[in-house]
mmCIF file of C-alpha atoms in Angstrom:
data_model
loop_
_atom_site.group_PDB
_atom_site.id
_atom_site.type_symbol
_atom_site.label_atom_id
_atom_site.label_comp_id
_atom_site.label_asym_id
_atom_site.label_seq_id
_atom_site.Cartn_x
_atom_site.Cartn_y
_atom_site.Cartn_z
ATOM 1 C CA MET A 1 40.459 38.803 -9.229
ATOM 2 C CA TYR A 2 37.833 36.807 -11.137
ATOM 3 C CA ARG A 3 40.106 33.806 -11.364
ATOM 4 C CA PHE A 4 40.844 34.025 -7.648
ATOM 5 C CA CYS A 5 37.114 34.049 -6.778
ATOM 6 C CA LEU A 6 36.424 31.151 -9.131
ATOM 7 C CA THR A 7 39.242 29.133 -7.619
ATOM 8 C CA LEU A 8 38.061 29.937 -4.107
ATOM 9 C CA VAL A 9 34.458 28.919 -4.873
ATOM 10 C CA THR A 10 35.625 25.691 -6.493
ATOM 11 C CA PHE A 11 37.864 24.893 -3.528
ATOM 12 C CA LEU A 12 35.101 25.570 -1.001
ATOM 13 C CA SER A 13 32.663 23.391 -2.991
ATOM 14 C CA LEU A 14 35.120 20.538 -3.027
ATOM 15 C CA LEU A 15 35.792 21.016 0.665
ATOM 16 C CA SER A 16 32.094 20.915 1.521
ATOM 17 C CA SER A 17 31.550 17.749 -0.536
ATOM 18 C CA VAL A 18 34.513 16.080 1.177
ATOM 19 C CA ASN A 19 33.043 17.064 4.550
ATOM 20 C CA ALA A 20 29.622 15.723 3.482
ATOM 21 C CA SER A 21 31.050 12.313 2.633
ATOM 22 C CA ALA A 22 33.329 12.303 5.668
ATOM 23 C CA ASP A 23 30.431 12.160 8.135
ATOM 24 C CA SER A 24 27.686 10.474 6.146
ATOM 25 C CA LEU A 25 27.043 7.083 4.708
ATOM 26 C CA ARG A 26 26.952 6.326 1.006
ATOM 27 C CA ILE A 27 23.773 4.425 0.277
ATOM 28 C CA GLU A 28 23.335 2.725 -3.078
ATOM 29 C CA ASN A 29 20.737 0.501 -4.646
ATOM 30 C CA ALA A 30 18.079 1.193 -2.030
ATOM 31 C CA TRP A 31 14.979 -0.708 -3.059
ATOM 32 C CA SER A 32 11.911 -2.570 -1.908
ATOM 33 C CA PRO A 33 10.183 -5.357 -3.823
ATOM 34 C CA GLU A 34 6.588 -4.562 -4.691
ATOM 35 C CA ALA A 35 4.381 -6.624 -2.414
ATOM 36 C CA PRO A 36 0.956 -8.231 -2.968
ATOM 37 C CA PRO A 37 -1.990 -5.821 -2.554
ATOM 38 C CA MET A 38 -2.967 -7.045 0.907
ATOM 39 C CA ALA A 39 0.580 -7.187 2.273
ATOM 40 C CA ARG A 40 1.037 -5.698 5.713
ATOM 41 C CA VAL A 41 4.812 -5.798 5.498
ATOM 42 C CA MET A 42 7.412 -5.068 2.865
ATOM 43 C CA ALA A 43 11.152 -5.583 2.778
ATOM 44 C CA GLY A 44 13.874 -2.973 2.320
ATOM 45 C CA TYR A 45 17.317 -3.559 0.912
ATOM 46 C CA MET A 46 20.377 -1.368 0.224
ATOM 47 C CA HIS A 47 24.143 -1.248 0.066
ATOM 48 C CA ILE A 48 25.790 0.941 2.696
ATOM 49 C CA THR A 49 29.381 2.166 2.611
ATOM 50 C CA SER A 50 30.939 4.229 5.330
ATOM 51 C CA ASN A 51 33.906 6.509 4.881
ATOM 52 C CA ILE A 52 33.431 7.830 8.371
ATOM 53 C CA ASP A 53 36.607 7.375 10.312
ATOM 54 C CA LYS A 54 34.949 5.536 13.169
ATOM 55 C CA GLU A 55 32.505 2.654 13.391
ATOM 56 C CA ILE A 56 28.905 3.631 12.819
ATOM 57 C CA LEU A 57 25.744 1.905 13.963
ATOM 58 C CA ILE A 58 22.361 2.458 12.398
ATOM 59 C CA GLU A 59 20.374 2.457 15.606
ATOM 60 C CA LYS A 60 16.885 3.125 14.332
ATOM 61 C CA ILE A 61 15.071 3.647 11.062
ATOM 62 C CA THR A 62 11.796 5.463 10.637
ATOM 63 C CA SER A 63 9.580 6.196 7.672
ATOM 64 C CA PRO A 64 6.545 8.433 7.343
ATOM 65 C CA GLN A 65 5.061 5.806 5.043
ATOM 66 C CA PHE A 66 5.114 2.918 7.523
ATOM 67 C CA LYS A 67 3.924 2.434 11.072
ATOM 68 C CA ALA A 68 7.293 0.942 12.010
ATOM 69 C CA VAL A 69 10.587 -0.151 10.512
ATOM 70 C CA GLU A 70 12.596 -2.975 12.012
ATOM 71 C CA MET A 71 15.989 -4.381 11.164
ATOM 72 C CA HIS A 72 16.264 -8.145 10.735
ATOM 73 C CA ARG A 73 18.521 -10.839 9.454
ATOM 74 C CA THR A 74 17.332 -14.057 7.833
ATOM 75 C CA ILE A 75 19.277 -17.089 8.956
ATOM 76 C CA GLN A 76 18.869 -20.731 8.033
ATOM 77 C CA THR A 77 19.194 -22.909 11.092
ATOM 78 C CA ASN A 78 17.994 -26.398 11.938
ATOM 79 C CA GLY A 79 16.086 -26.588 8.677
ATOM 80 C CA MET A 80 14.165 -23.361 9.250
ATOM 81 C CA ALA A 81 14.429 -19.838 7.961
ATOM 82 C CA MET A 82 14.439 -17.582 10.999
ATOM 83 C CA MET A 83 14.190 -13.836 11.204
ATOM 84 C CA GLU A 84 16.654 -12.556 13.765
ATOM 85 C CA TRP A 85 15.772 -9.110 15.042
ATOM 86 C CA GLN A 86 18.739 -6.748 14.940
ATOM 87 C CA LEU A 87 19.278 -4.113 17.606
ATOM 88 C CA HIS A 88 21.302 -2.116 15.104
ATOM 89 C CA ILE A 89 23.091 -2.441 11.794
ATOM 90 C CA HIS A 90 26.819 -2.312 12.155
ATOM 91 C CA VAL A 91 28.525 -0.347 9.382
ATOM 92 C CA PRO A 92 32.318 -0.768 9.502
ATOM 93 C CA THR A 93 34.502 1.853 7.898
ATOM 94 C CA GLY A 94 35.580 1.217 4.351
ATOM 95 C CA LYS A 95 33.441 -1.867 3.746
ATOM 96 C CA VAL A 96 30.092 -2.361 2.067
ATOM 97 C CA THR A 97 27.307 -3.529 4.347
ATOM 98 C CA LYS A 98 24.686 -5.222 2.229
ATOM 99 C CA LEU A 99 21.036 -5.558 3.014
ATOM 100 C CA GLU A 100 19.911 -8.161 0.488
ATOM 101 C CA PRO A 101 17.178 -10.786 -0.023
ATOM 102 C CA GLY A 102 17.838 -13.770 2.177
ATOM 103 C CA GLY A 103 20.124 -11.848 4.523
ATOM 104 C CA LYS A 104 19.980 -8.617 6.449
ATOM 105 C CA HIS A 105 16.926 -6.597 5.560
ATOM 106 C CA LEU A 106 14.485 -4.007 6.741
ATOM 107 C CA MET A 107 10.994 -5.026 7.709
ATOM 108 C CA LEU A 108 8.674 -2.195 6.713
ATOM 109 C CA ILE A 109 5.550 -2.687 8.769
ATOM 110 C CA LYS A 110 2.033 -1.561 7.931
ATOM 111 C CA PRO A 111 2.250 0.799 4.983
ATOM 112 C CA VAL A 112 0.079 3.887 5.198
ATOM 113 C CA LYS A 113 -1.083 3.122 1.683
ATOM 114 C CA ARG A 114 -0.248 0.461 -0.868
ATOM 115 C CA LEU A 115 3.025 1.111 -2.674
ATOM 116 C CA LYS A 116 3.579 0.007 -6.233
ATOM 117 C CA ALA A 117 6.566 -0.335 -8.534
ATOM 118 C CA GLY A 118 8.064 3.084 -9.157
ATOM 119 C CA ASP A 119 6.913 4.580 -5.858
ATOM 120 C CA LYS A 120 9.506 6.019 -3.504
ATOM 121 C CA ILE A 121 9.966 5.214 0.165
ATOM 122 C CA GLU A 122 11.563 7.707 2.542
ATOM 123 C CA LEU A 123 13.744 6.017 5.131
ATOM 124 C CA ASN A 124 15.333 8.051 7.914
ATOM 125 C CA LEU A 125 18.436 6.421 9.342
ATOM 126 C CA HIS A 126 19.280 7.401 12.907
ATOM 127 C CA LEU A 127 23.001 6.940 13.414
ATOM 128 C CA SER A 128 25.157 6.377 16.469
ATOM 129 C CA ASN A 129 27.026 9.628 15.774
ATOM 130 C CA GLN A 130 23.796 11.482 16.568
ATOM 131 C CA LYS A 131 23.227 12.299 12.916
ATOM 132 C CA GLN A 132 20.255 11.397 10.779
ATOM 133 C CA GLN A 133 20.438 10.501 7.128
ATOM 134 C CA THR A 134 17.564 10.160 4.685
ATOM 135 C CA VAL A 135 17.514 7.485 2.024
ATOM 136 C CA ILE A 136 15.002 7.192 -0.773
ATOM 137 C CA ALA A 137 14.279 3.601 -1.767
ATOM 138 C CA THR A 138 12.492 2.668 -4.967
ATOM 139 C CA VAL A 139 9.757 0.070 -5.086
ATOM 140 C CA ARG A 140 10.580 -2.422 -7.817
ATOM 141 C CA LYS A 141 8.671 -5.196 -9.451
ATOM 142 C CA ASP A 142 11.801 -7.359 -9.744
ATOM 143 C CA MET B 1 68.750 -62.349 -13.249
ATOM 144 C CA LYS B 2 65.284 -63.925 -13.456
ATOM 145 C CA ASN B 3 62.388 -62.161 -15.348
ATOM 146 C CA LYS B 4 59.357 -61.801 -13.054
ATOM 147 C CA GLN B 5 56.082 -62.935 -14.701
ATOM 148 C CA PRO B 6 52.697 -61.788 -13.387
ATOM 149 C CA SER B 7 50.930 -64.656 -11.617
ATOM 150 C CA LYS B 8 48.206 -66.264 -13.715
ATOM 151 C CA GLN B 9 46.073 -66.560 -10.547
ATOM 152 C CA ILE B 10 46.059 -62.802 -9.864
ATOM 153 C CA LEU B 11 44.751 -61.622 -13.248
ATOM 154 C CA PRO B 12 41.246 -63.221 -12.990
ATOM 155 C CA ILE B 13 40.854 -61.815 -9.464
ATOM 156 C CA VAL B 14 41.709 -58.330 -10.679
ATOM 157 C CA ILE B 15 39.225 -58.634 -13.557
ATOM 158 C CA ILE B 16 36.459 -59.848 -11.228
ATOM 159 C CA ALA B 17 37.193 -57.012 -8.802
ATOM 160 C CA LEU B 18 37.050 -54.397 -11.544
ATOM 161 C CA VAL B 19 33.778 -55.779 -12.913
ATOM 162 C CA SER B 20 32.277 -55.877 -9.405
ATOM 163 C CA ILE B 21 33.253 -52.298 -8.659
ATOM 164 C CA THR B 22 31.848 -51.099 -11.972
ATOM 165 C CA ALA B 23 28.597 -53.008 -11.438
ATOM 166 C CA GLY B 24 28.290 -51.647 -7.924
ATOM 167 C CA LEU B 25 28.707 -48.080 -9.115
ATOM 168 C CA TRP B 26 26.146 -48.621 -11.861
ATOM 169 C CA LEU B 27 23.635 -50.180 -9.465
ATOM 170 C CA SER B 28 24.009 -47.333 -6.981
ATOM 171 C CA GLN B 29 22.845 -44.978 -9.712
ATOM 172 C CA SER B 30 19.827 -47.091 -10.614
ATOM 173 C CA THR B 31 16.479 -47.762 -9.061
ATOM 174 C CA SER B 32 15.043 -51.142 -8.255
ATOM 175 C CA SER B 33 13.593 -51.152 -11.779
ATOM 176 C CA GLY B 34 17.065 -50.737 -13.232
ATOM 177 C CA LYS B 35 16.522 -47.209 -14.588
ATOM 178 C CA ARG B 36 19.395 -44.815 -14.089
ATOM 179 C CA LEU B 37 18.611 -41.950 -11.727
ATOM 180 C CA PRO B 38 18.692 -38.502 -13.289
ATOM 181 C CA GLN B 39 21.974 -36.713 -12.704
ATOM 182 C CA ASP B 40 22.747 -33.227 -11.428
ATOM 183 C CA LEU B 41 19.458 -32.739 -9.623
ATOM 184 C CA GLU B 42 19.153 -29.603 -7.513
ATOM 185 C CA ALA B 43 16.919 -31.477 -5.088
ATOM 186 C CA THR B 44 16.743 -34.492 -2.860
ATOM 187 C CA PHE B 45 14.863 -36.989 -5.006
ATOM 188 C CA LEU B 46 12.886 -39.950 -3.674
ATOM 189 C CA PRO B 47 12.959 -42.555 -6.462
ATOM 190 C CA GLU B 48 10.139 -44.598 -4.935
ATOM 191 C CA GLY B 49 8.128 -41.673 -3.544
ATOM 192 C CA LYS B 50 6.613 -41.455 -0.072
ATOM 193 C CA PRO B 51 2.829 -41.771 0.262
ATOM 194 C CA LEU B 52 1.217 -39.024 2.334
ATOM 195 C CA LYS B 53 -1.312 -39.311 5.126
ATOM 196 C CA ALA B 54 -4.768 -37.818 4.781
ATOM 197 C CA PHE B 55 -5.279 -34.213 5.826
ATOM 198 C CA SER B 56 -7.932 -31.550 5.308
ATOM 199 C CA LEU B 57 -7.238 -27.861 4.680
ATOM 200 C CA ILE B 58 -9.084 -25.177 2.696
ATOM 201 C CA ASP B 59 -8.004 -23.277 -0.376
ATOM 202 C CA HIS B 60 -8.361 -19.575 -1.064
ATOM 203 C CA ASN B 61 -11.862 -20.171 -2.415
ATOM 204 C CA GLU B 62 -12.736 -21.877 0.872
ATOM 205 C CA GLN B 63 -12.970 -25.241 -0.851
ATOM 206 C CA THR B 64 -11.589 -28.368 0.763
ATOM 207 C CA PHE B 65 -7.989 -29.056 -0.061
ATOM 208 C CA ASP B 66 -6.999 -32.624 0.760
ATOM 209 C CA LEU B 67 -5.009 -35.519 -0.710
ATOM 210 C CA ASP B 68 -7.431 -35.784 -3.630
ATOM 211 C CA ARG B 69 -6.337 -32.311 -4.759
ATOM 212 C CA PHE B 70 -2.846 -33.716 -5.347
ATOM 213 C CA LYS B 71 -4.101 -36.564 -7.556
ATOM 214 C CA GLY B 72 -3.477 -36.171 -11.246
ATOM 215 C CA LYS B 73 -1.156 -33.178 -10.924
ATOM 216 C CA TRP B 74 2.422 -32.430 -10.001
ATOM 217 C CA SER B 75 2.308 -30.097 -7.007
ATOM 218 C CA PHE B 76 4.897 -27.686 -5.671
ATOM 219 C CA LEU B 77 4.349 -26.657 -2.053
ATOM 220 C CA PHE B 78 5.909 -23.716 -0.278
ATOM 221 C CA PHE B 79 5.166 -23.028 3.384
ATOM 222 C CA GLY B 80 5.117 -19.566 4.916
ATOM 223 C CA TYR B 81 2.831 -16.696 5.882
ATOM 224 C CA THR B 82 1.760 -13.483 4.223
ATOM 225 C CA ASN B 83 3.331 -11.241 6.897
ATOM 226 C CA CYS B 84 6.735 -12.612 5.957
ATOM 227 C CA PRO B 85 8.782 -9.777 4.429
ATOM 228 C CA ASP B 86 11.794 -11.580 3.004
ATOM 229 C CA VAL B 87 11.861 -15.384 2.672
ATOM 230 C CA CYS B 88 8.289 -15.908 1.460
ATOM 231 C CA PRO B 89 8.168 -13.250 -1.267
ATOM 232 C CA LEU B 90 11.612 -14.442 -2.340
ATOM 233 C CA GLY B 91 10.423 -18.033 -2.572
ATOM 234 C CA MET B 92 7.228 -17.106 -4.372
ATOM 235 C CA LYS B 93 9.196 -14.983 -6.812
ATOM 236 C CA VAL B 94 11.384 -17.990 -7.599
ATOM 237 C CA MET B 95 8.296 -20.142 -8.154
ATOM 238 C CA GLN B 96 6.967 -17.440 -10.455
ATOM 239 C CA GLY B 97 10.211 -17.746 -12.382
ATOM 240 C CA VAL B 98 9.884 -21.535 -12.468
ATOM 241 C CA TRP B 99 6.364 -21.260 -13.903
ATOM 242 C CA GLN B 100 7.634 -18.925 -16.613
ATOM 243 C CA GLN B 101 10.181 -21.491 -17.735
ATOM 244 C CA LEU B 102 8.100 -24.658 -17.835
ATOM 245 C CA PRO B 103 6.683 -25.927 -21.120
ATOM 246 C CA LYS B 104 2.916 -25.643 -21.455
ATOM 247 C CA ALA B 105 2.406 -29.393 -21.507
ATOM 248 C CA LEU B 106 4.005 -29.697 -18.068
ATOM 249 C CA LEU B 107 2.311 -26.575 -16.738
ATOM 250 C CA ASP B 108 -1.069 -28.057 -17.616
ATOM 251 C CA GLN B 109 -0.403 -30.930 -15.256
ATOM 252 C CA SER B 110 1.179 -28.900 -12.460
ATOM 253 C CA GLN B 111 0.055 -26.660 -9.640
ATOM 254 C CA MET B 112 1.801 -24.388 -7.176
ATOM 255 C CA ILE B 113 0.443 -24.172 -3.650
ATOM 256 C CA PHE B 114 1.388 -21.658 -0.976
ATOM 257 C CA VAL B 115 0.607 -23.135 2.406
ATOM 258 C CA SER B 116 0.107 -20.571 5.142
ATOM 259 C CA VAL B 117 0.997 -21.891 8.566
ATOM 260 C CA ASP B 118 -0.451 -18.689 10.081
ATOM 261 C CA SER B 119 -4.167 -19.299 9.825
ATOM 262 C CA ASP B 120 -4.827 -16.890 12.718
ATOM 263 C CA ARG B 121 -3.945 -13.978 10.451
ATOM 264 C CA ASP B 122 -4.067 -15.334 6.894
ATOM 265 C CA THR B 123 -7.646 -15.587 5.692
ATOM 266 C CA PRO B 124 -8.605 -17.331 2.425
ATOM 267 C CA LYS B 125 -9.168 -13.898 0.931
ATOM 268 C CA ASP B 126 -5.649 -12.842 1.951
ATOM 269 C CA LEU B 127 -4.219 -16.018 0.485
ATOM 270 C CA LYS B 128 -5.991 -15.556 -2.822
ATOM 271 C CA SER B 129 -4.609 -12.038 -3.146
ATOM 272 C CA TYR B 130 -1.150 -13.154 -2.063
ATOM 273 C CA ALA B 131 -0.782 -16.306 -4.150
ATOM 274 C CA GLN B 132 -2.330 -14.890 -7.294
ATOM 275 C CA TYR B 133 -0.206 -11.769 -7.104
ATOM 276 C CA PHE B 134 2.734 -13.971 -8.062
ATOM 277 C CA HIS B 135 0.795 -15.971 -10.656
ATOM 278 C CA PRO B 136 -2.914 -16.158 -11.414
ATOM 279 C CA ASP B 137 -2.825 -19.957 -11.220
ATOM 280 C CA PHE B 138 -1.107 -20.179 -7.839
ATOM 281 C CA ILE B 139 -3.193 -21.489 -4.978
ATOM 282 C CA GLY B 140 -3.174 -20.455 -1.337
ATOM 283 C CA ILE B 141 -4.263 -22.879 1.373
ATOM 284 C CA THR B 142 -4.432 -22.914 5.138
ATOM 285 C CA GLY B 143 -6.411 -24.509 7.930
ATOM 286 C CA LYS B 144 -6.336 -25.742 11.493
ATOM 287 C CA SER B 145 -2.859 -26.197 12.870
ATOM 288 C CA GLU B 146 -3.401 -29.892 13.636
ATOM 289 C CA GLN B 147 -4.226 -30.496 9.968
ATOM 290 C CA ILE B 148 -1.270 -28.407 8.798
ATOM 291 C CA ASP B 149 0.915 -30.455 11.134
ATOM 292 C CA ILE B 150 -0.177 -33.737 9.519
ATOM 293 C CA LEU B 151 1.197 -32.452 6.236
ATOM 294 C CA THR B 152 4.325 -30.768 7.608
ATOM 295 C CA ARG B 153 5.347 -33.803 9.649
ATOM 296 C CA GLU B 154 5.004 -36.054 6.621
ATOM 297 C CA ILE B 155 7.288 -33.945 4.484
ATOM 298 C CA GLY B 156 9.722 -32.654 7.085
ATOM 299 C CA ILE B 157 8.666 -29.021 7.167
ATOM 300 C CA LEU B 158 9.251 -27.136 10.426
ATOM 301 C CA TYR B 159 7.617 -23.970 11.654
ATOM 302 C CA GLY B 160 7.247 -22.079 14.902
ATOM 303 C CA PHE B 161 5.760 -18.866 16.230
ATOM 304 C CA GLU B 162 7.754 -16.270 18.132
ATOM 305 C CA ASP B 163 6.013 -14.483 20.972
ATOM 306 C CA PRO B 164 4.867 -10.974 20.093
ATOM 307 C CA GLU B 165 6.331 -8.045 21.958
ATOM 308 C CA ALA B 166 4.320 -6.788 24.918
ATOM 309 C CA GLY B 167 1.330 -4.834 23.747
ATOM 310 C CA SER B 168 1.698 -5.968 20.139
ATOM 311 C CA LYS B 169 -0.312 -8.447 18.127
ATOM 312 C CA ASP B 170 2.466 -8.741 15.551
ATOM 313 C CA TYR B 171 4.672 -11.810 15.618
ATOM 314 C CA VAL B 172 7.215 -13.545 13.431
ATOM 315 C CA VAL B 173 6.833 -17.100 12.166
ATOM 316 C CA ASN B 174 9.974 -19.112 11.551
ATOM 317 C CA HIS B 175 9.566 -21.785 8.921
ATOM 318 C CA SER B 176 11.340 -24.102 6.542
ATOM 319 C CA ALA B 177 11.918 -22.596 3.135
ATOM 320 C CA GLN B 178 12.177 -25.750 1.048
ATOM 321 C CA PHE B 179 10.081 -26.329 -2.069
ATOM 322 C CA ILE B 180 8.285 -29.645 -1.832
ATOM 323 C CA LEU B 181 7.327 -31.669 -4.913
ATOM 324 C CA ILE B 182 4.379 -34.053 -4.733
ATOM 325 C CA ASP B 183 3.667 -36.391 -7.635
ATOM 326 C CA PRO B 184 0.269 -37.057 -9.276
ATOM 327 C CA ASP B 185 -0.210 -40.060 -6.984
ATOM 328 C CA ALA B 186 0.083 -37.805 -3.932
ATOM 329 C CA ARG B 187 3.537 -39.062 -2.995
ATOM 330 C CA LEU B 188 6.403 -36.911 -1.786
ATOM 331 C CA ARG B 189 8.961 -36.966 -4.580
ATOM 332 C CA ALA B 190 11.528 -34.244 -4.075
ATOM 333 C CA VAL B 191 12.714 -31.566 -1.678
ATOM 334 C CA PHE B 192 14.405 -28.461 -3.035
ATOM 335 C CA SER B 193 16.495 -26.706 -0.382
ATOM 336 C CA PRO B 194 17.355 -22.999 -0.492
ATOM 337 C CA PRO B 195 18.936 -20.993 -1.924
ATOM 338 C CA HIS B 196 16.727 -21.484 -4.940
ATOM 339 C CA GLU B 197 17.287 -20.531 -8.552
ATOM 340 C CA ALA B 198 14.272 -20.678 -10.826
ATOM 341 C CA ALA B 199 16.162 -22.146 -13.785
ATOM 342 C CA LYS B 200 17.650 -24.952 -11.682
ATOM 343 C CA VAL B 201 14.330 -25.773 -10.030
ATOM 344 C CA ALA B 202 12.600 -25.858 -13.409
ATOM 345 C CA SER B 203 15.335 -27.999 -14.926
ATOM 346 C CA THR B 204 15.336 -30.466 -12.023
ATOM 347 C CA PHE B 205 11.548 -30.711 -12.146
ATOM 348 C CA GLN B 206 11.650 -31.559 -15.834
ATOM 349 C CA LYS B 207 14.364 -34.170 -15.300
ATOM 350 C CA ILE B 208 12.294 -35.808 -12.580
ATOM 351 C CA THR B 209 9.113 -35.900 -14.637
ATOM 352 C CA ALA B 210 11.012 -37.235 -17.651
ATOM 353 C CA PHE B 211 12.583 -39.930 -15.501
ATOM 354 C CA LEU B 212 9.254 -41.010 -14.064
ATOM 355 C CA GLY B 213 7.683 -40.974 -17.480
ATOM 356 C CA SER B 214 5.119 -38.213 -16.981
#
């Protein structure tokens, strides 16, 4: 009887973790470079992998620590670095979508208070499947 | 069957051609003074330098920053604005890395200048905080757009302002992300295009200064 219960609990735990990863994104290396003291914007970067069986869009991102969060992409064109505002971030199934310096990134606008290396930033990702996922990014010096 | 002998008239022509080609290749790698250009530079190098026109901006201590401030020092310029989240901190971080790799003797005759093209929002106080966050010796400058434009036009830097969204005072500034090197005679000497690596920028800078005898 004990073995049966143990097996059942183990199975249900595994099942729940499979379900959790089946409809959520795996976010790794979420970070933000520490910015100068007077900075009114910071950047956010992360690696996003989706095992969700259909295409997911990150439609909006909010943070209690910033007035606004926007999604952008840096492109080099005609000799200039341009920030291209992104309506959403497209996360294809089975591939890693990278937000990295010099490419796609988050623009974290007007911090409530100055954030330093080691501080954590809460980012709430609003997805196209009507779900919301919270990511904690770490402020880093380098 | 006759044995074919190479013509005695062809051999001198071949020798002359080979010597000419070799001389041409050597000359293309040399300046008018005959010195060989440094190799493997991670920048566009101007062997003769381009003199700059006069301009007048202010530094983060609200002191005049003009051509005279370039005299006697090697100067790296990077153009941007402090509300830039990605390209500008990235560029300044690279310059920080460059400064960490340069020998003291070269550092003593060099300066790094962040030029804000967004003087509407970037005050001298902002620029001091911004530039010196990356290195205590870095300088921030800005000024009237017509004066900034004198400098940017001379060195090929582009920038432009996007319109803010309705009801917002926030706007994005698009800008060139090259590092510009000015020599101690206030001449444009090199342009480093992104993506930048601190080690390569530092190495190229040292090759240039060694070549020019600084």
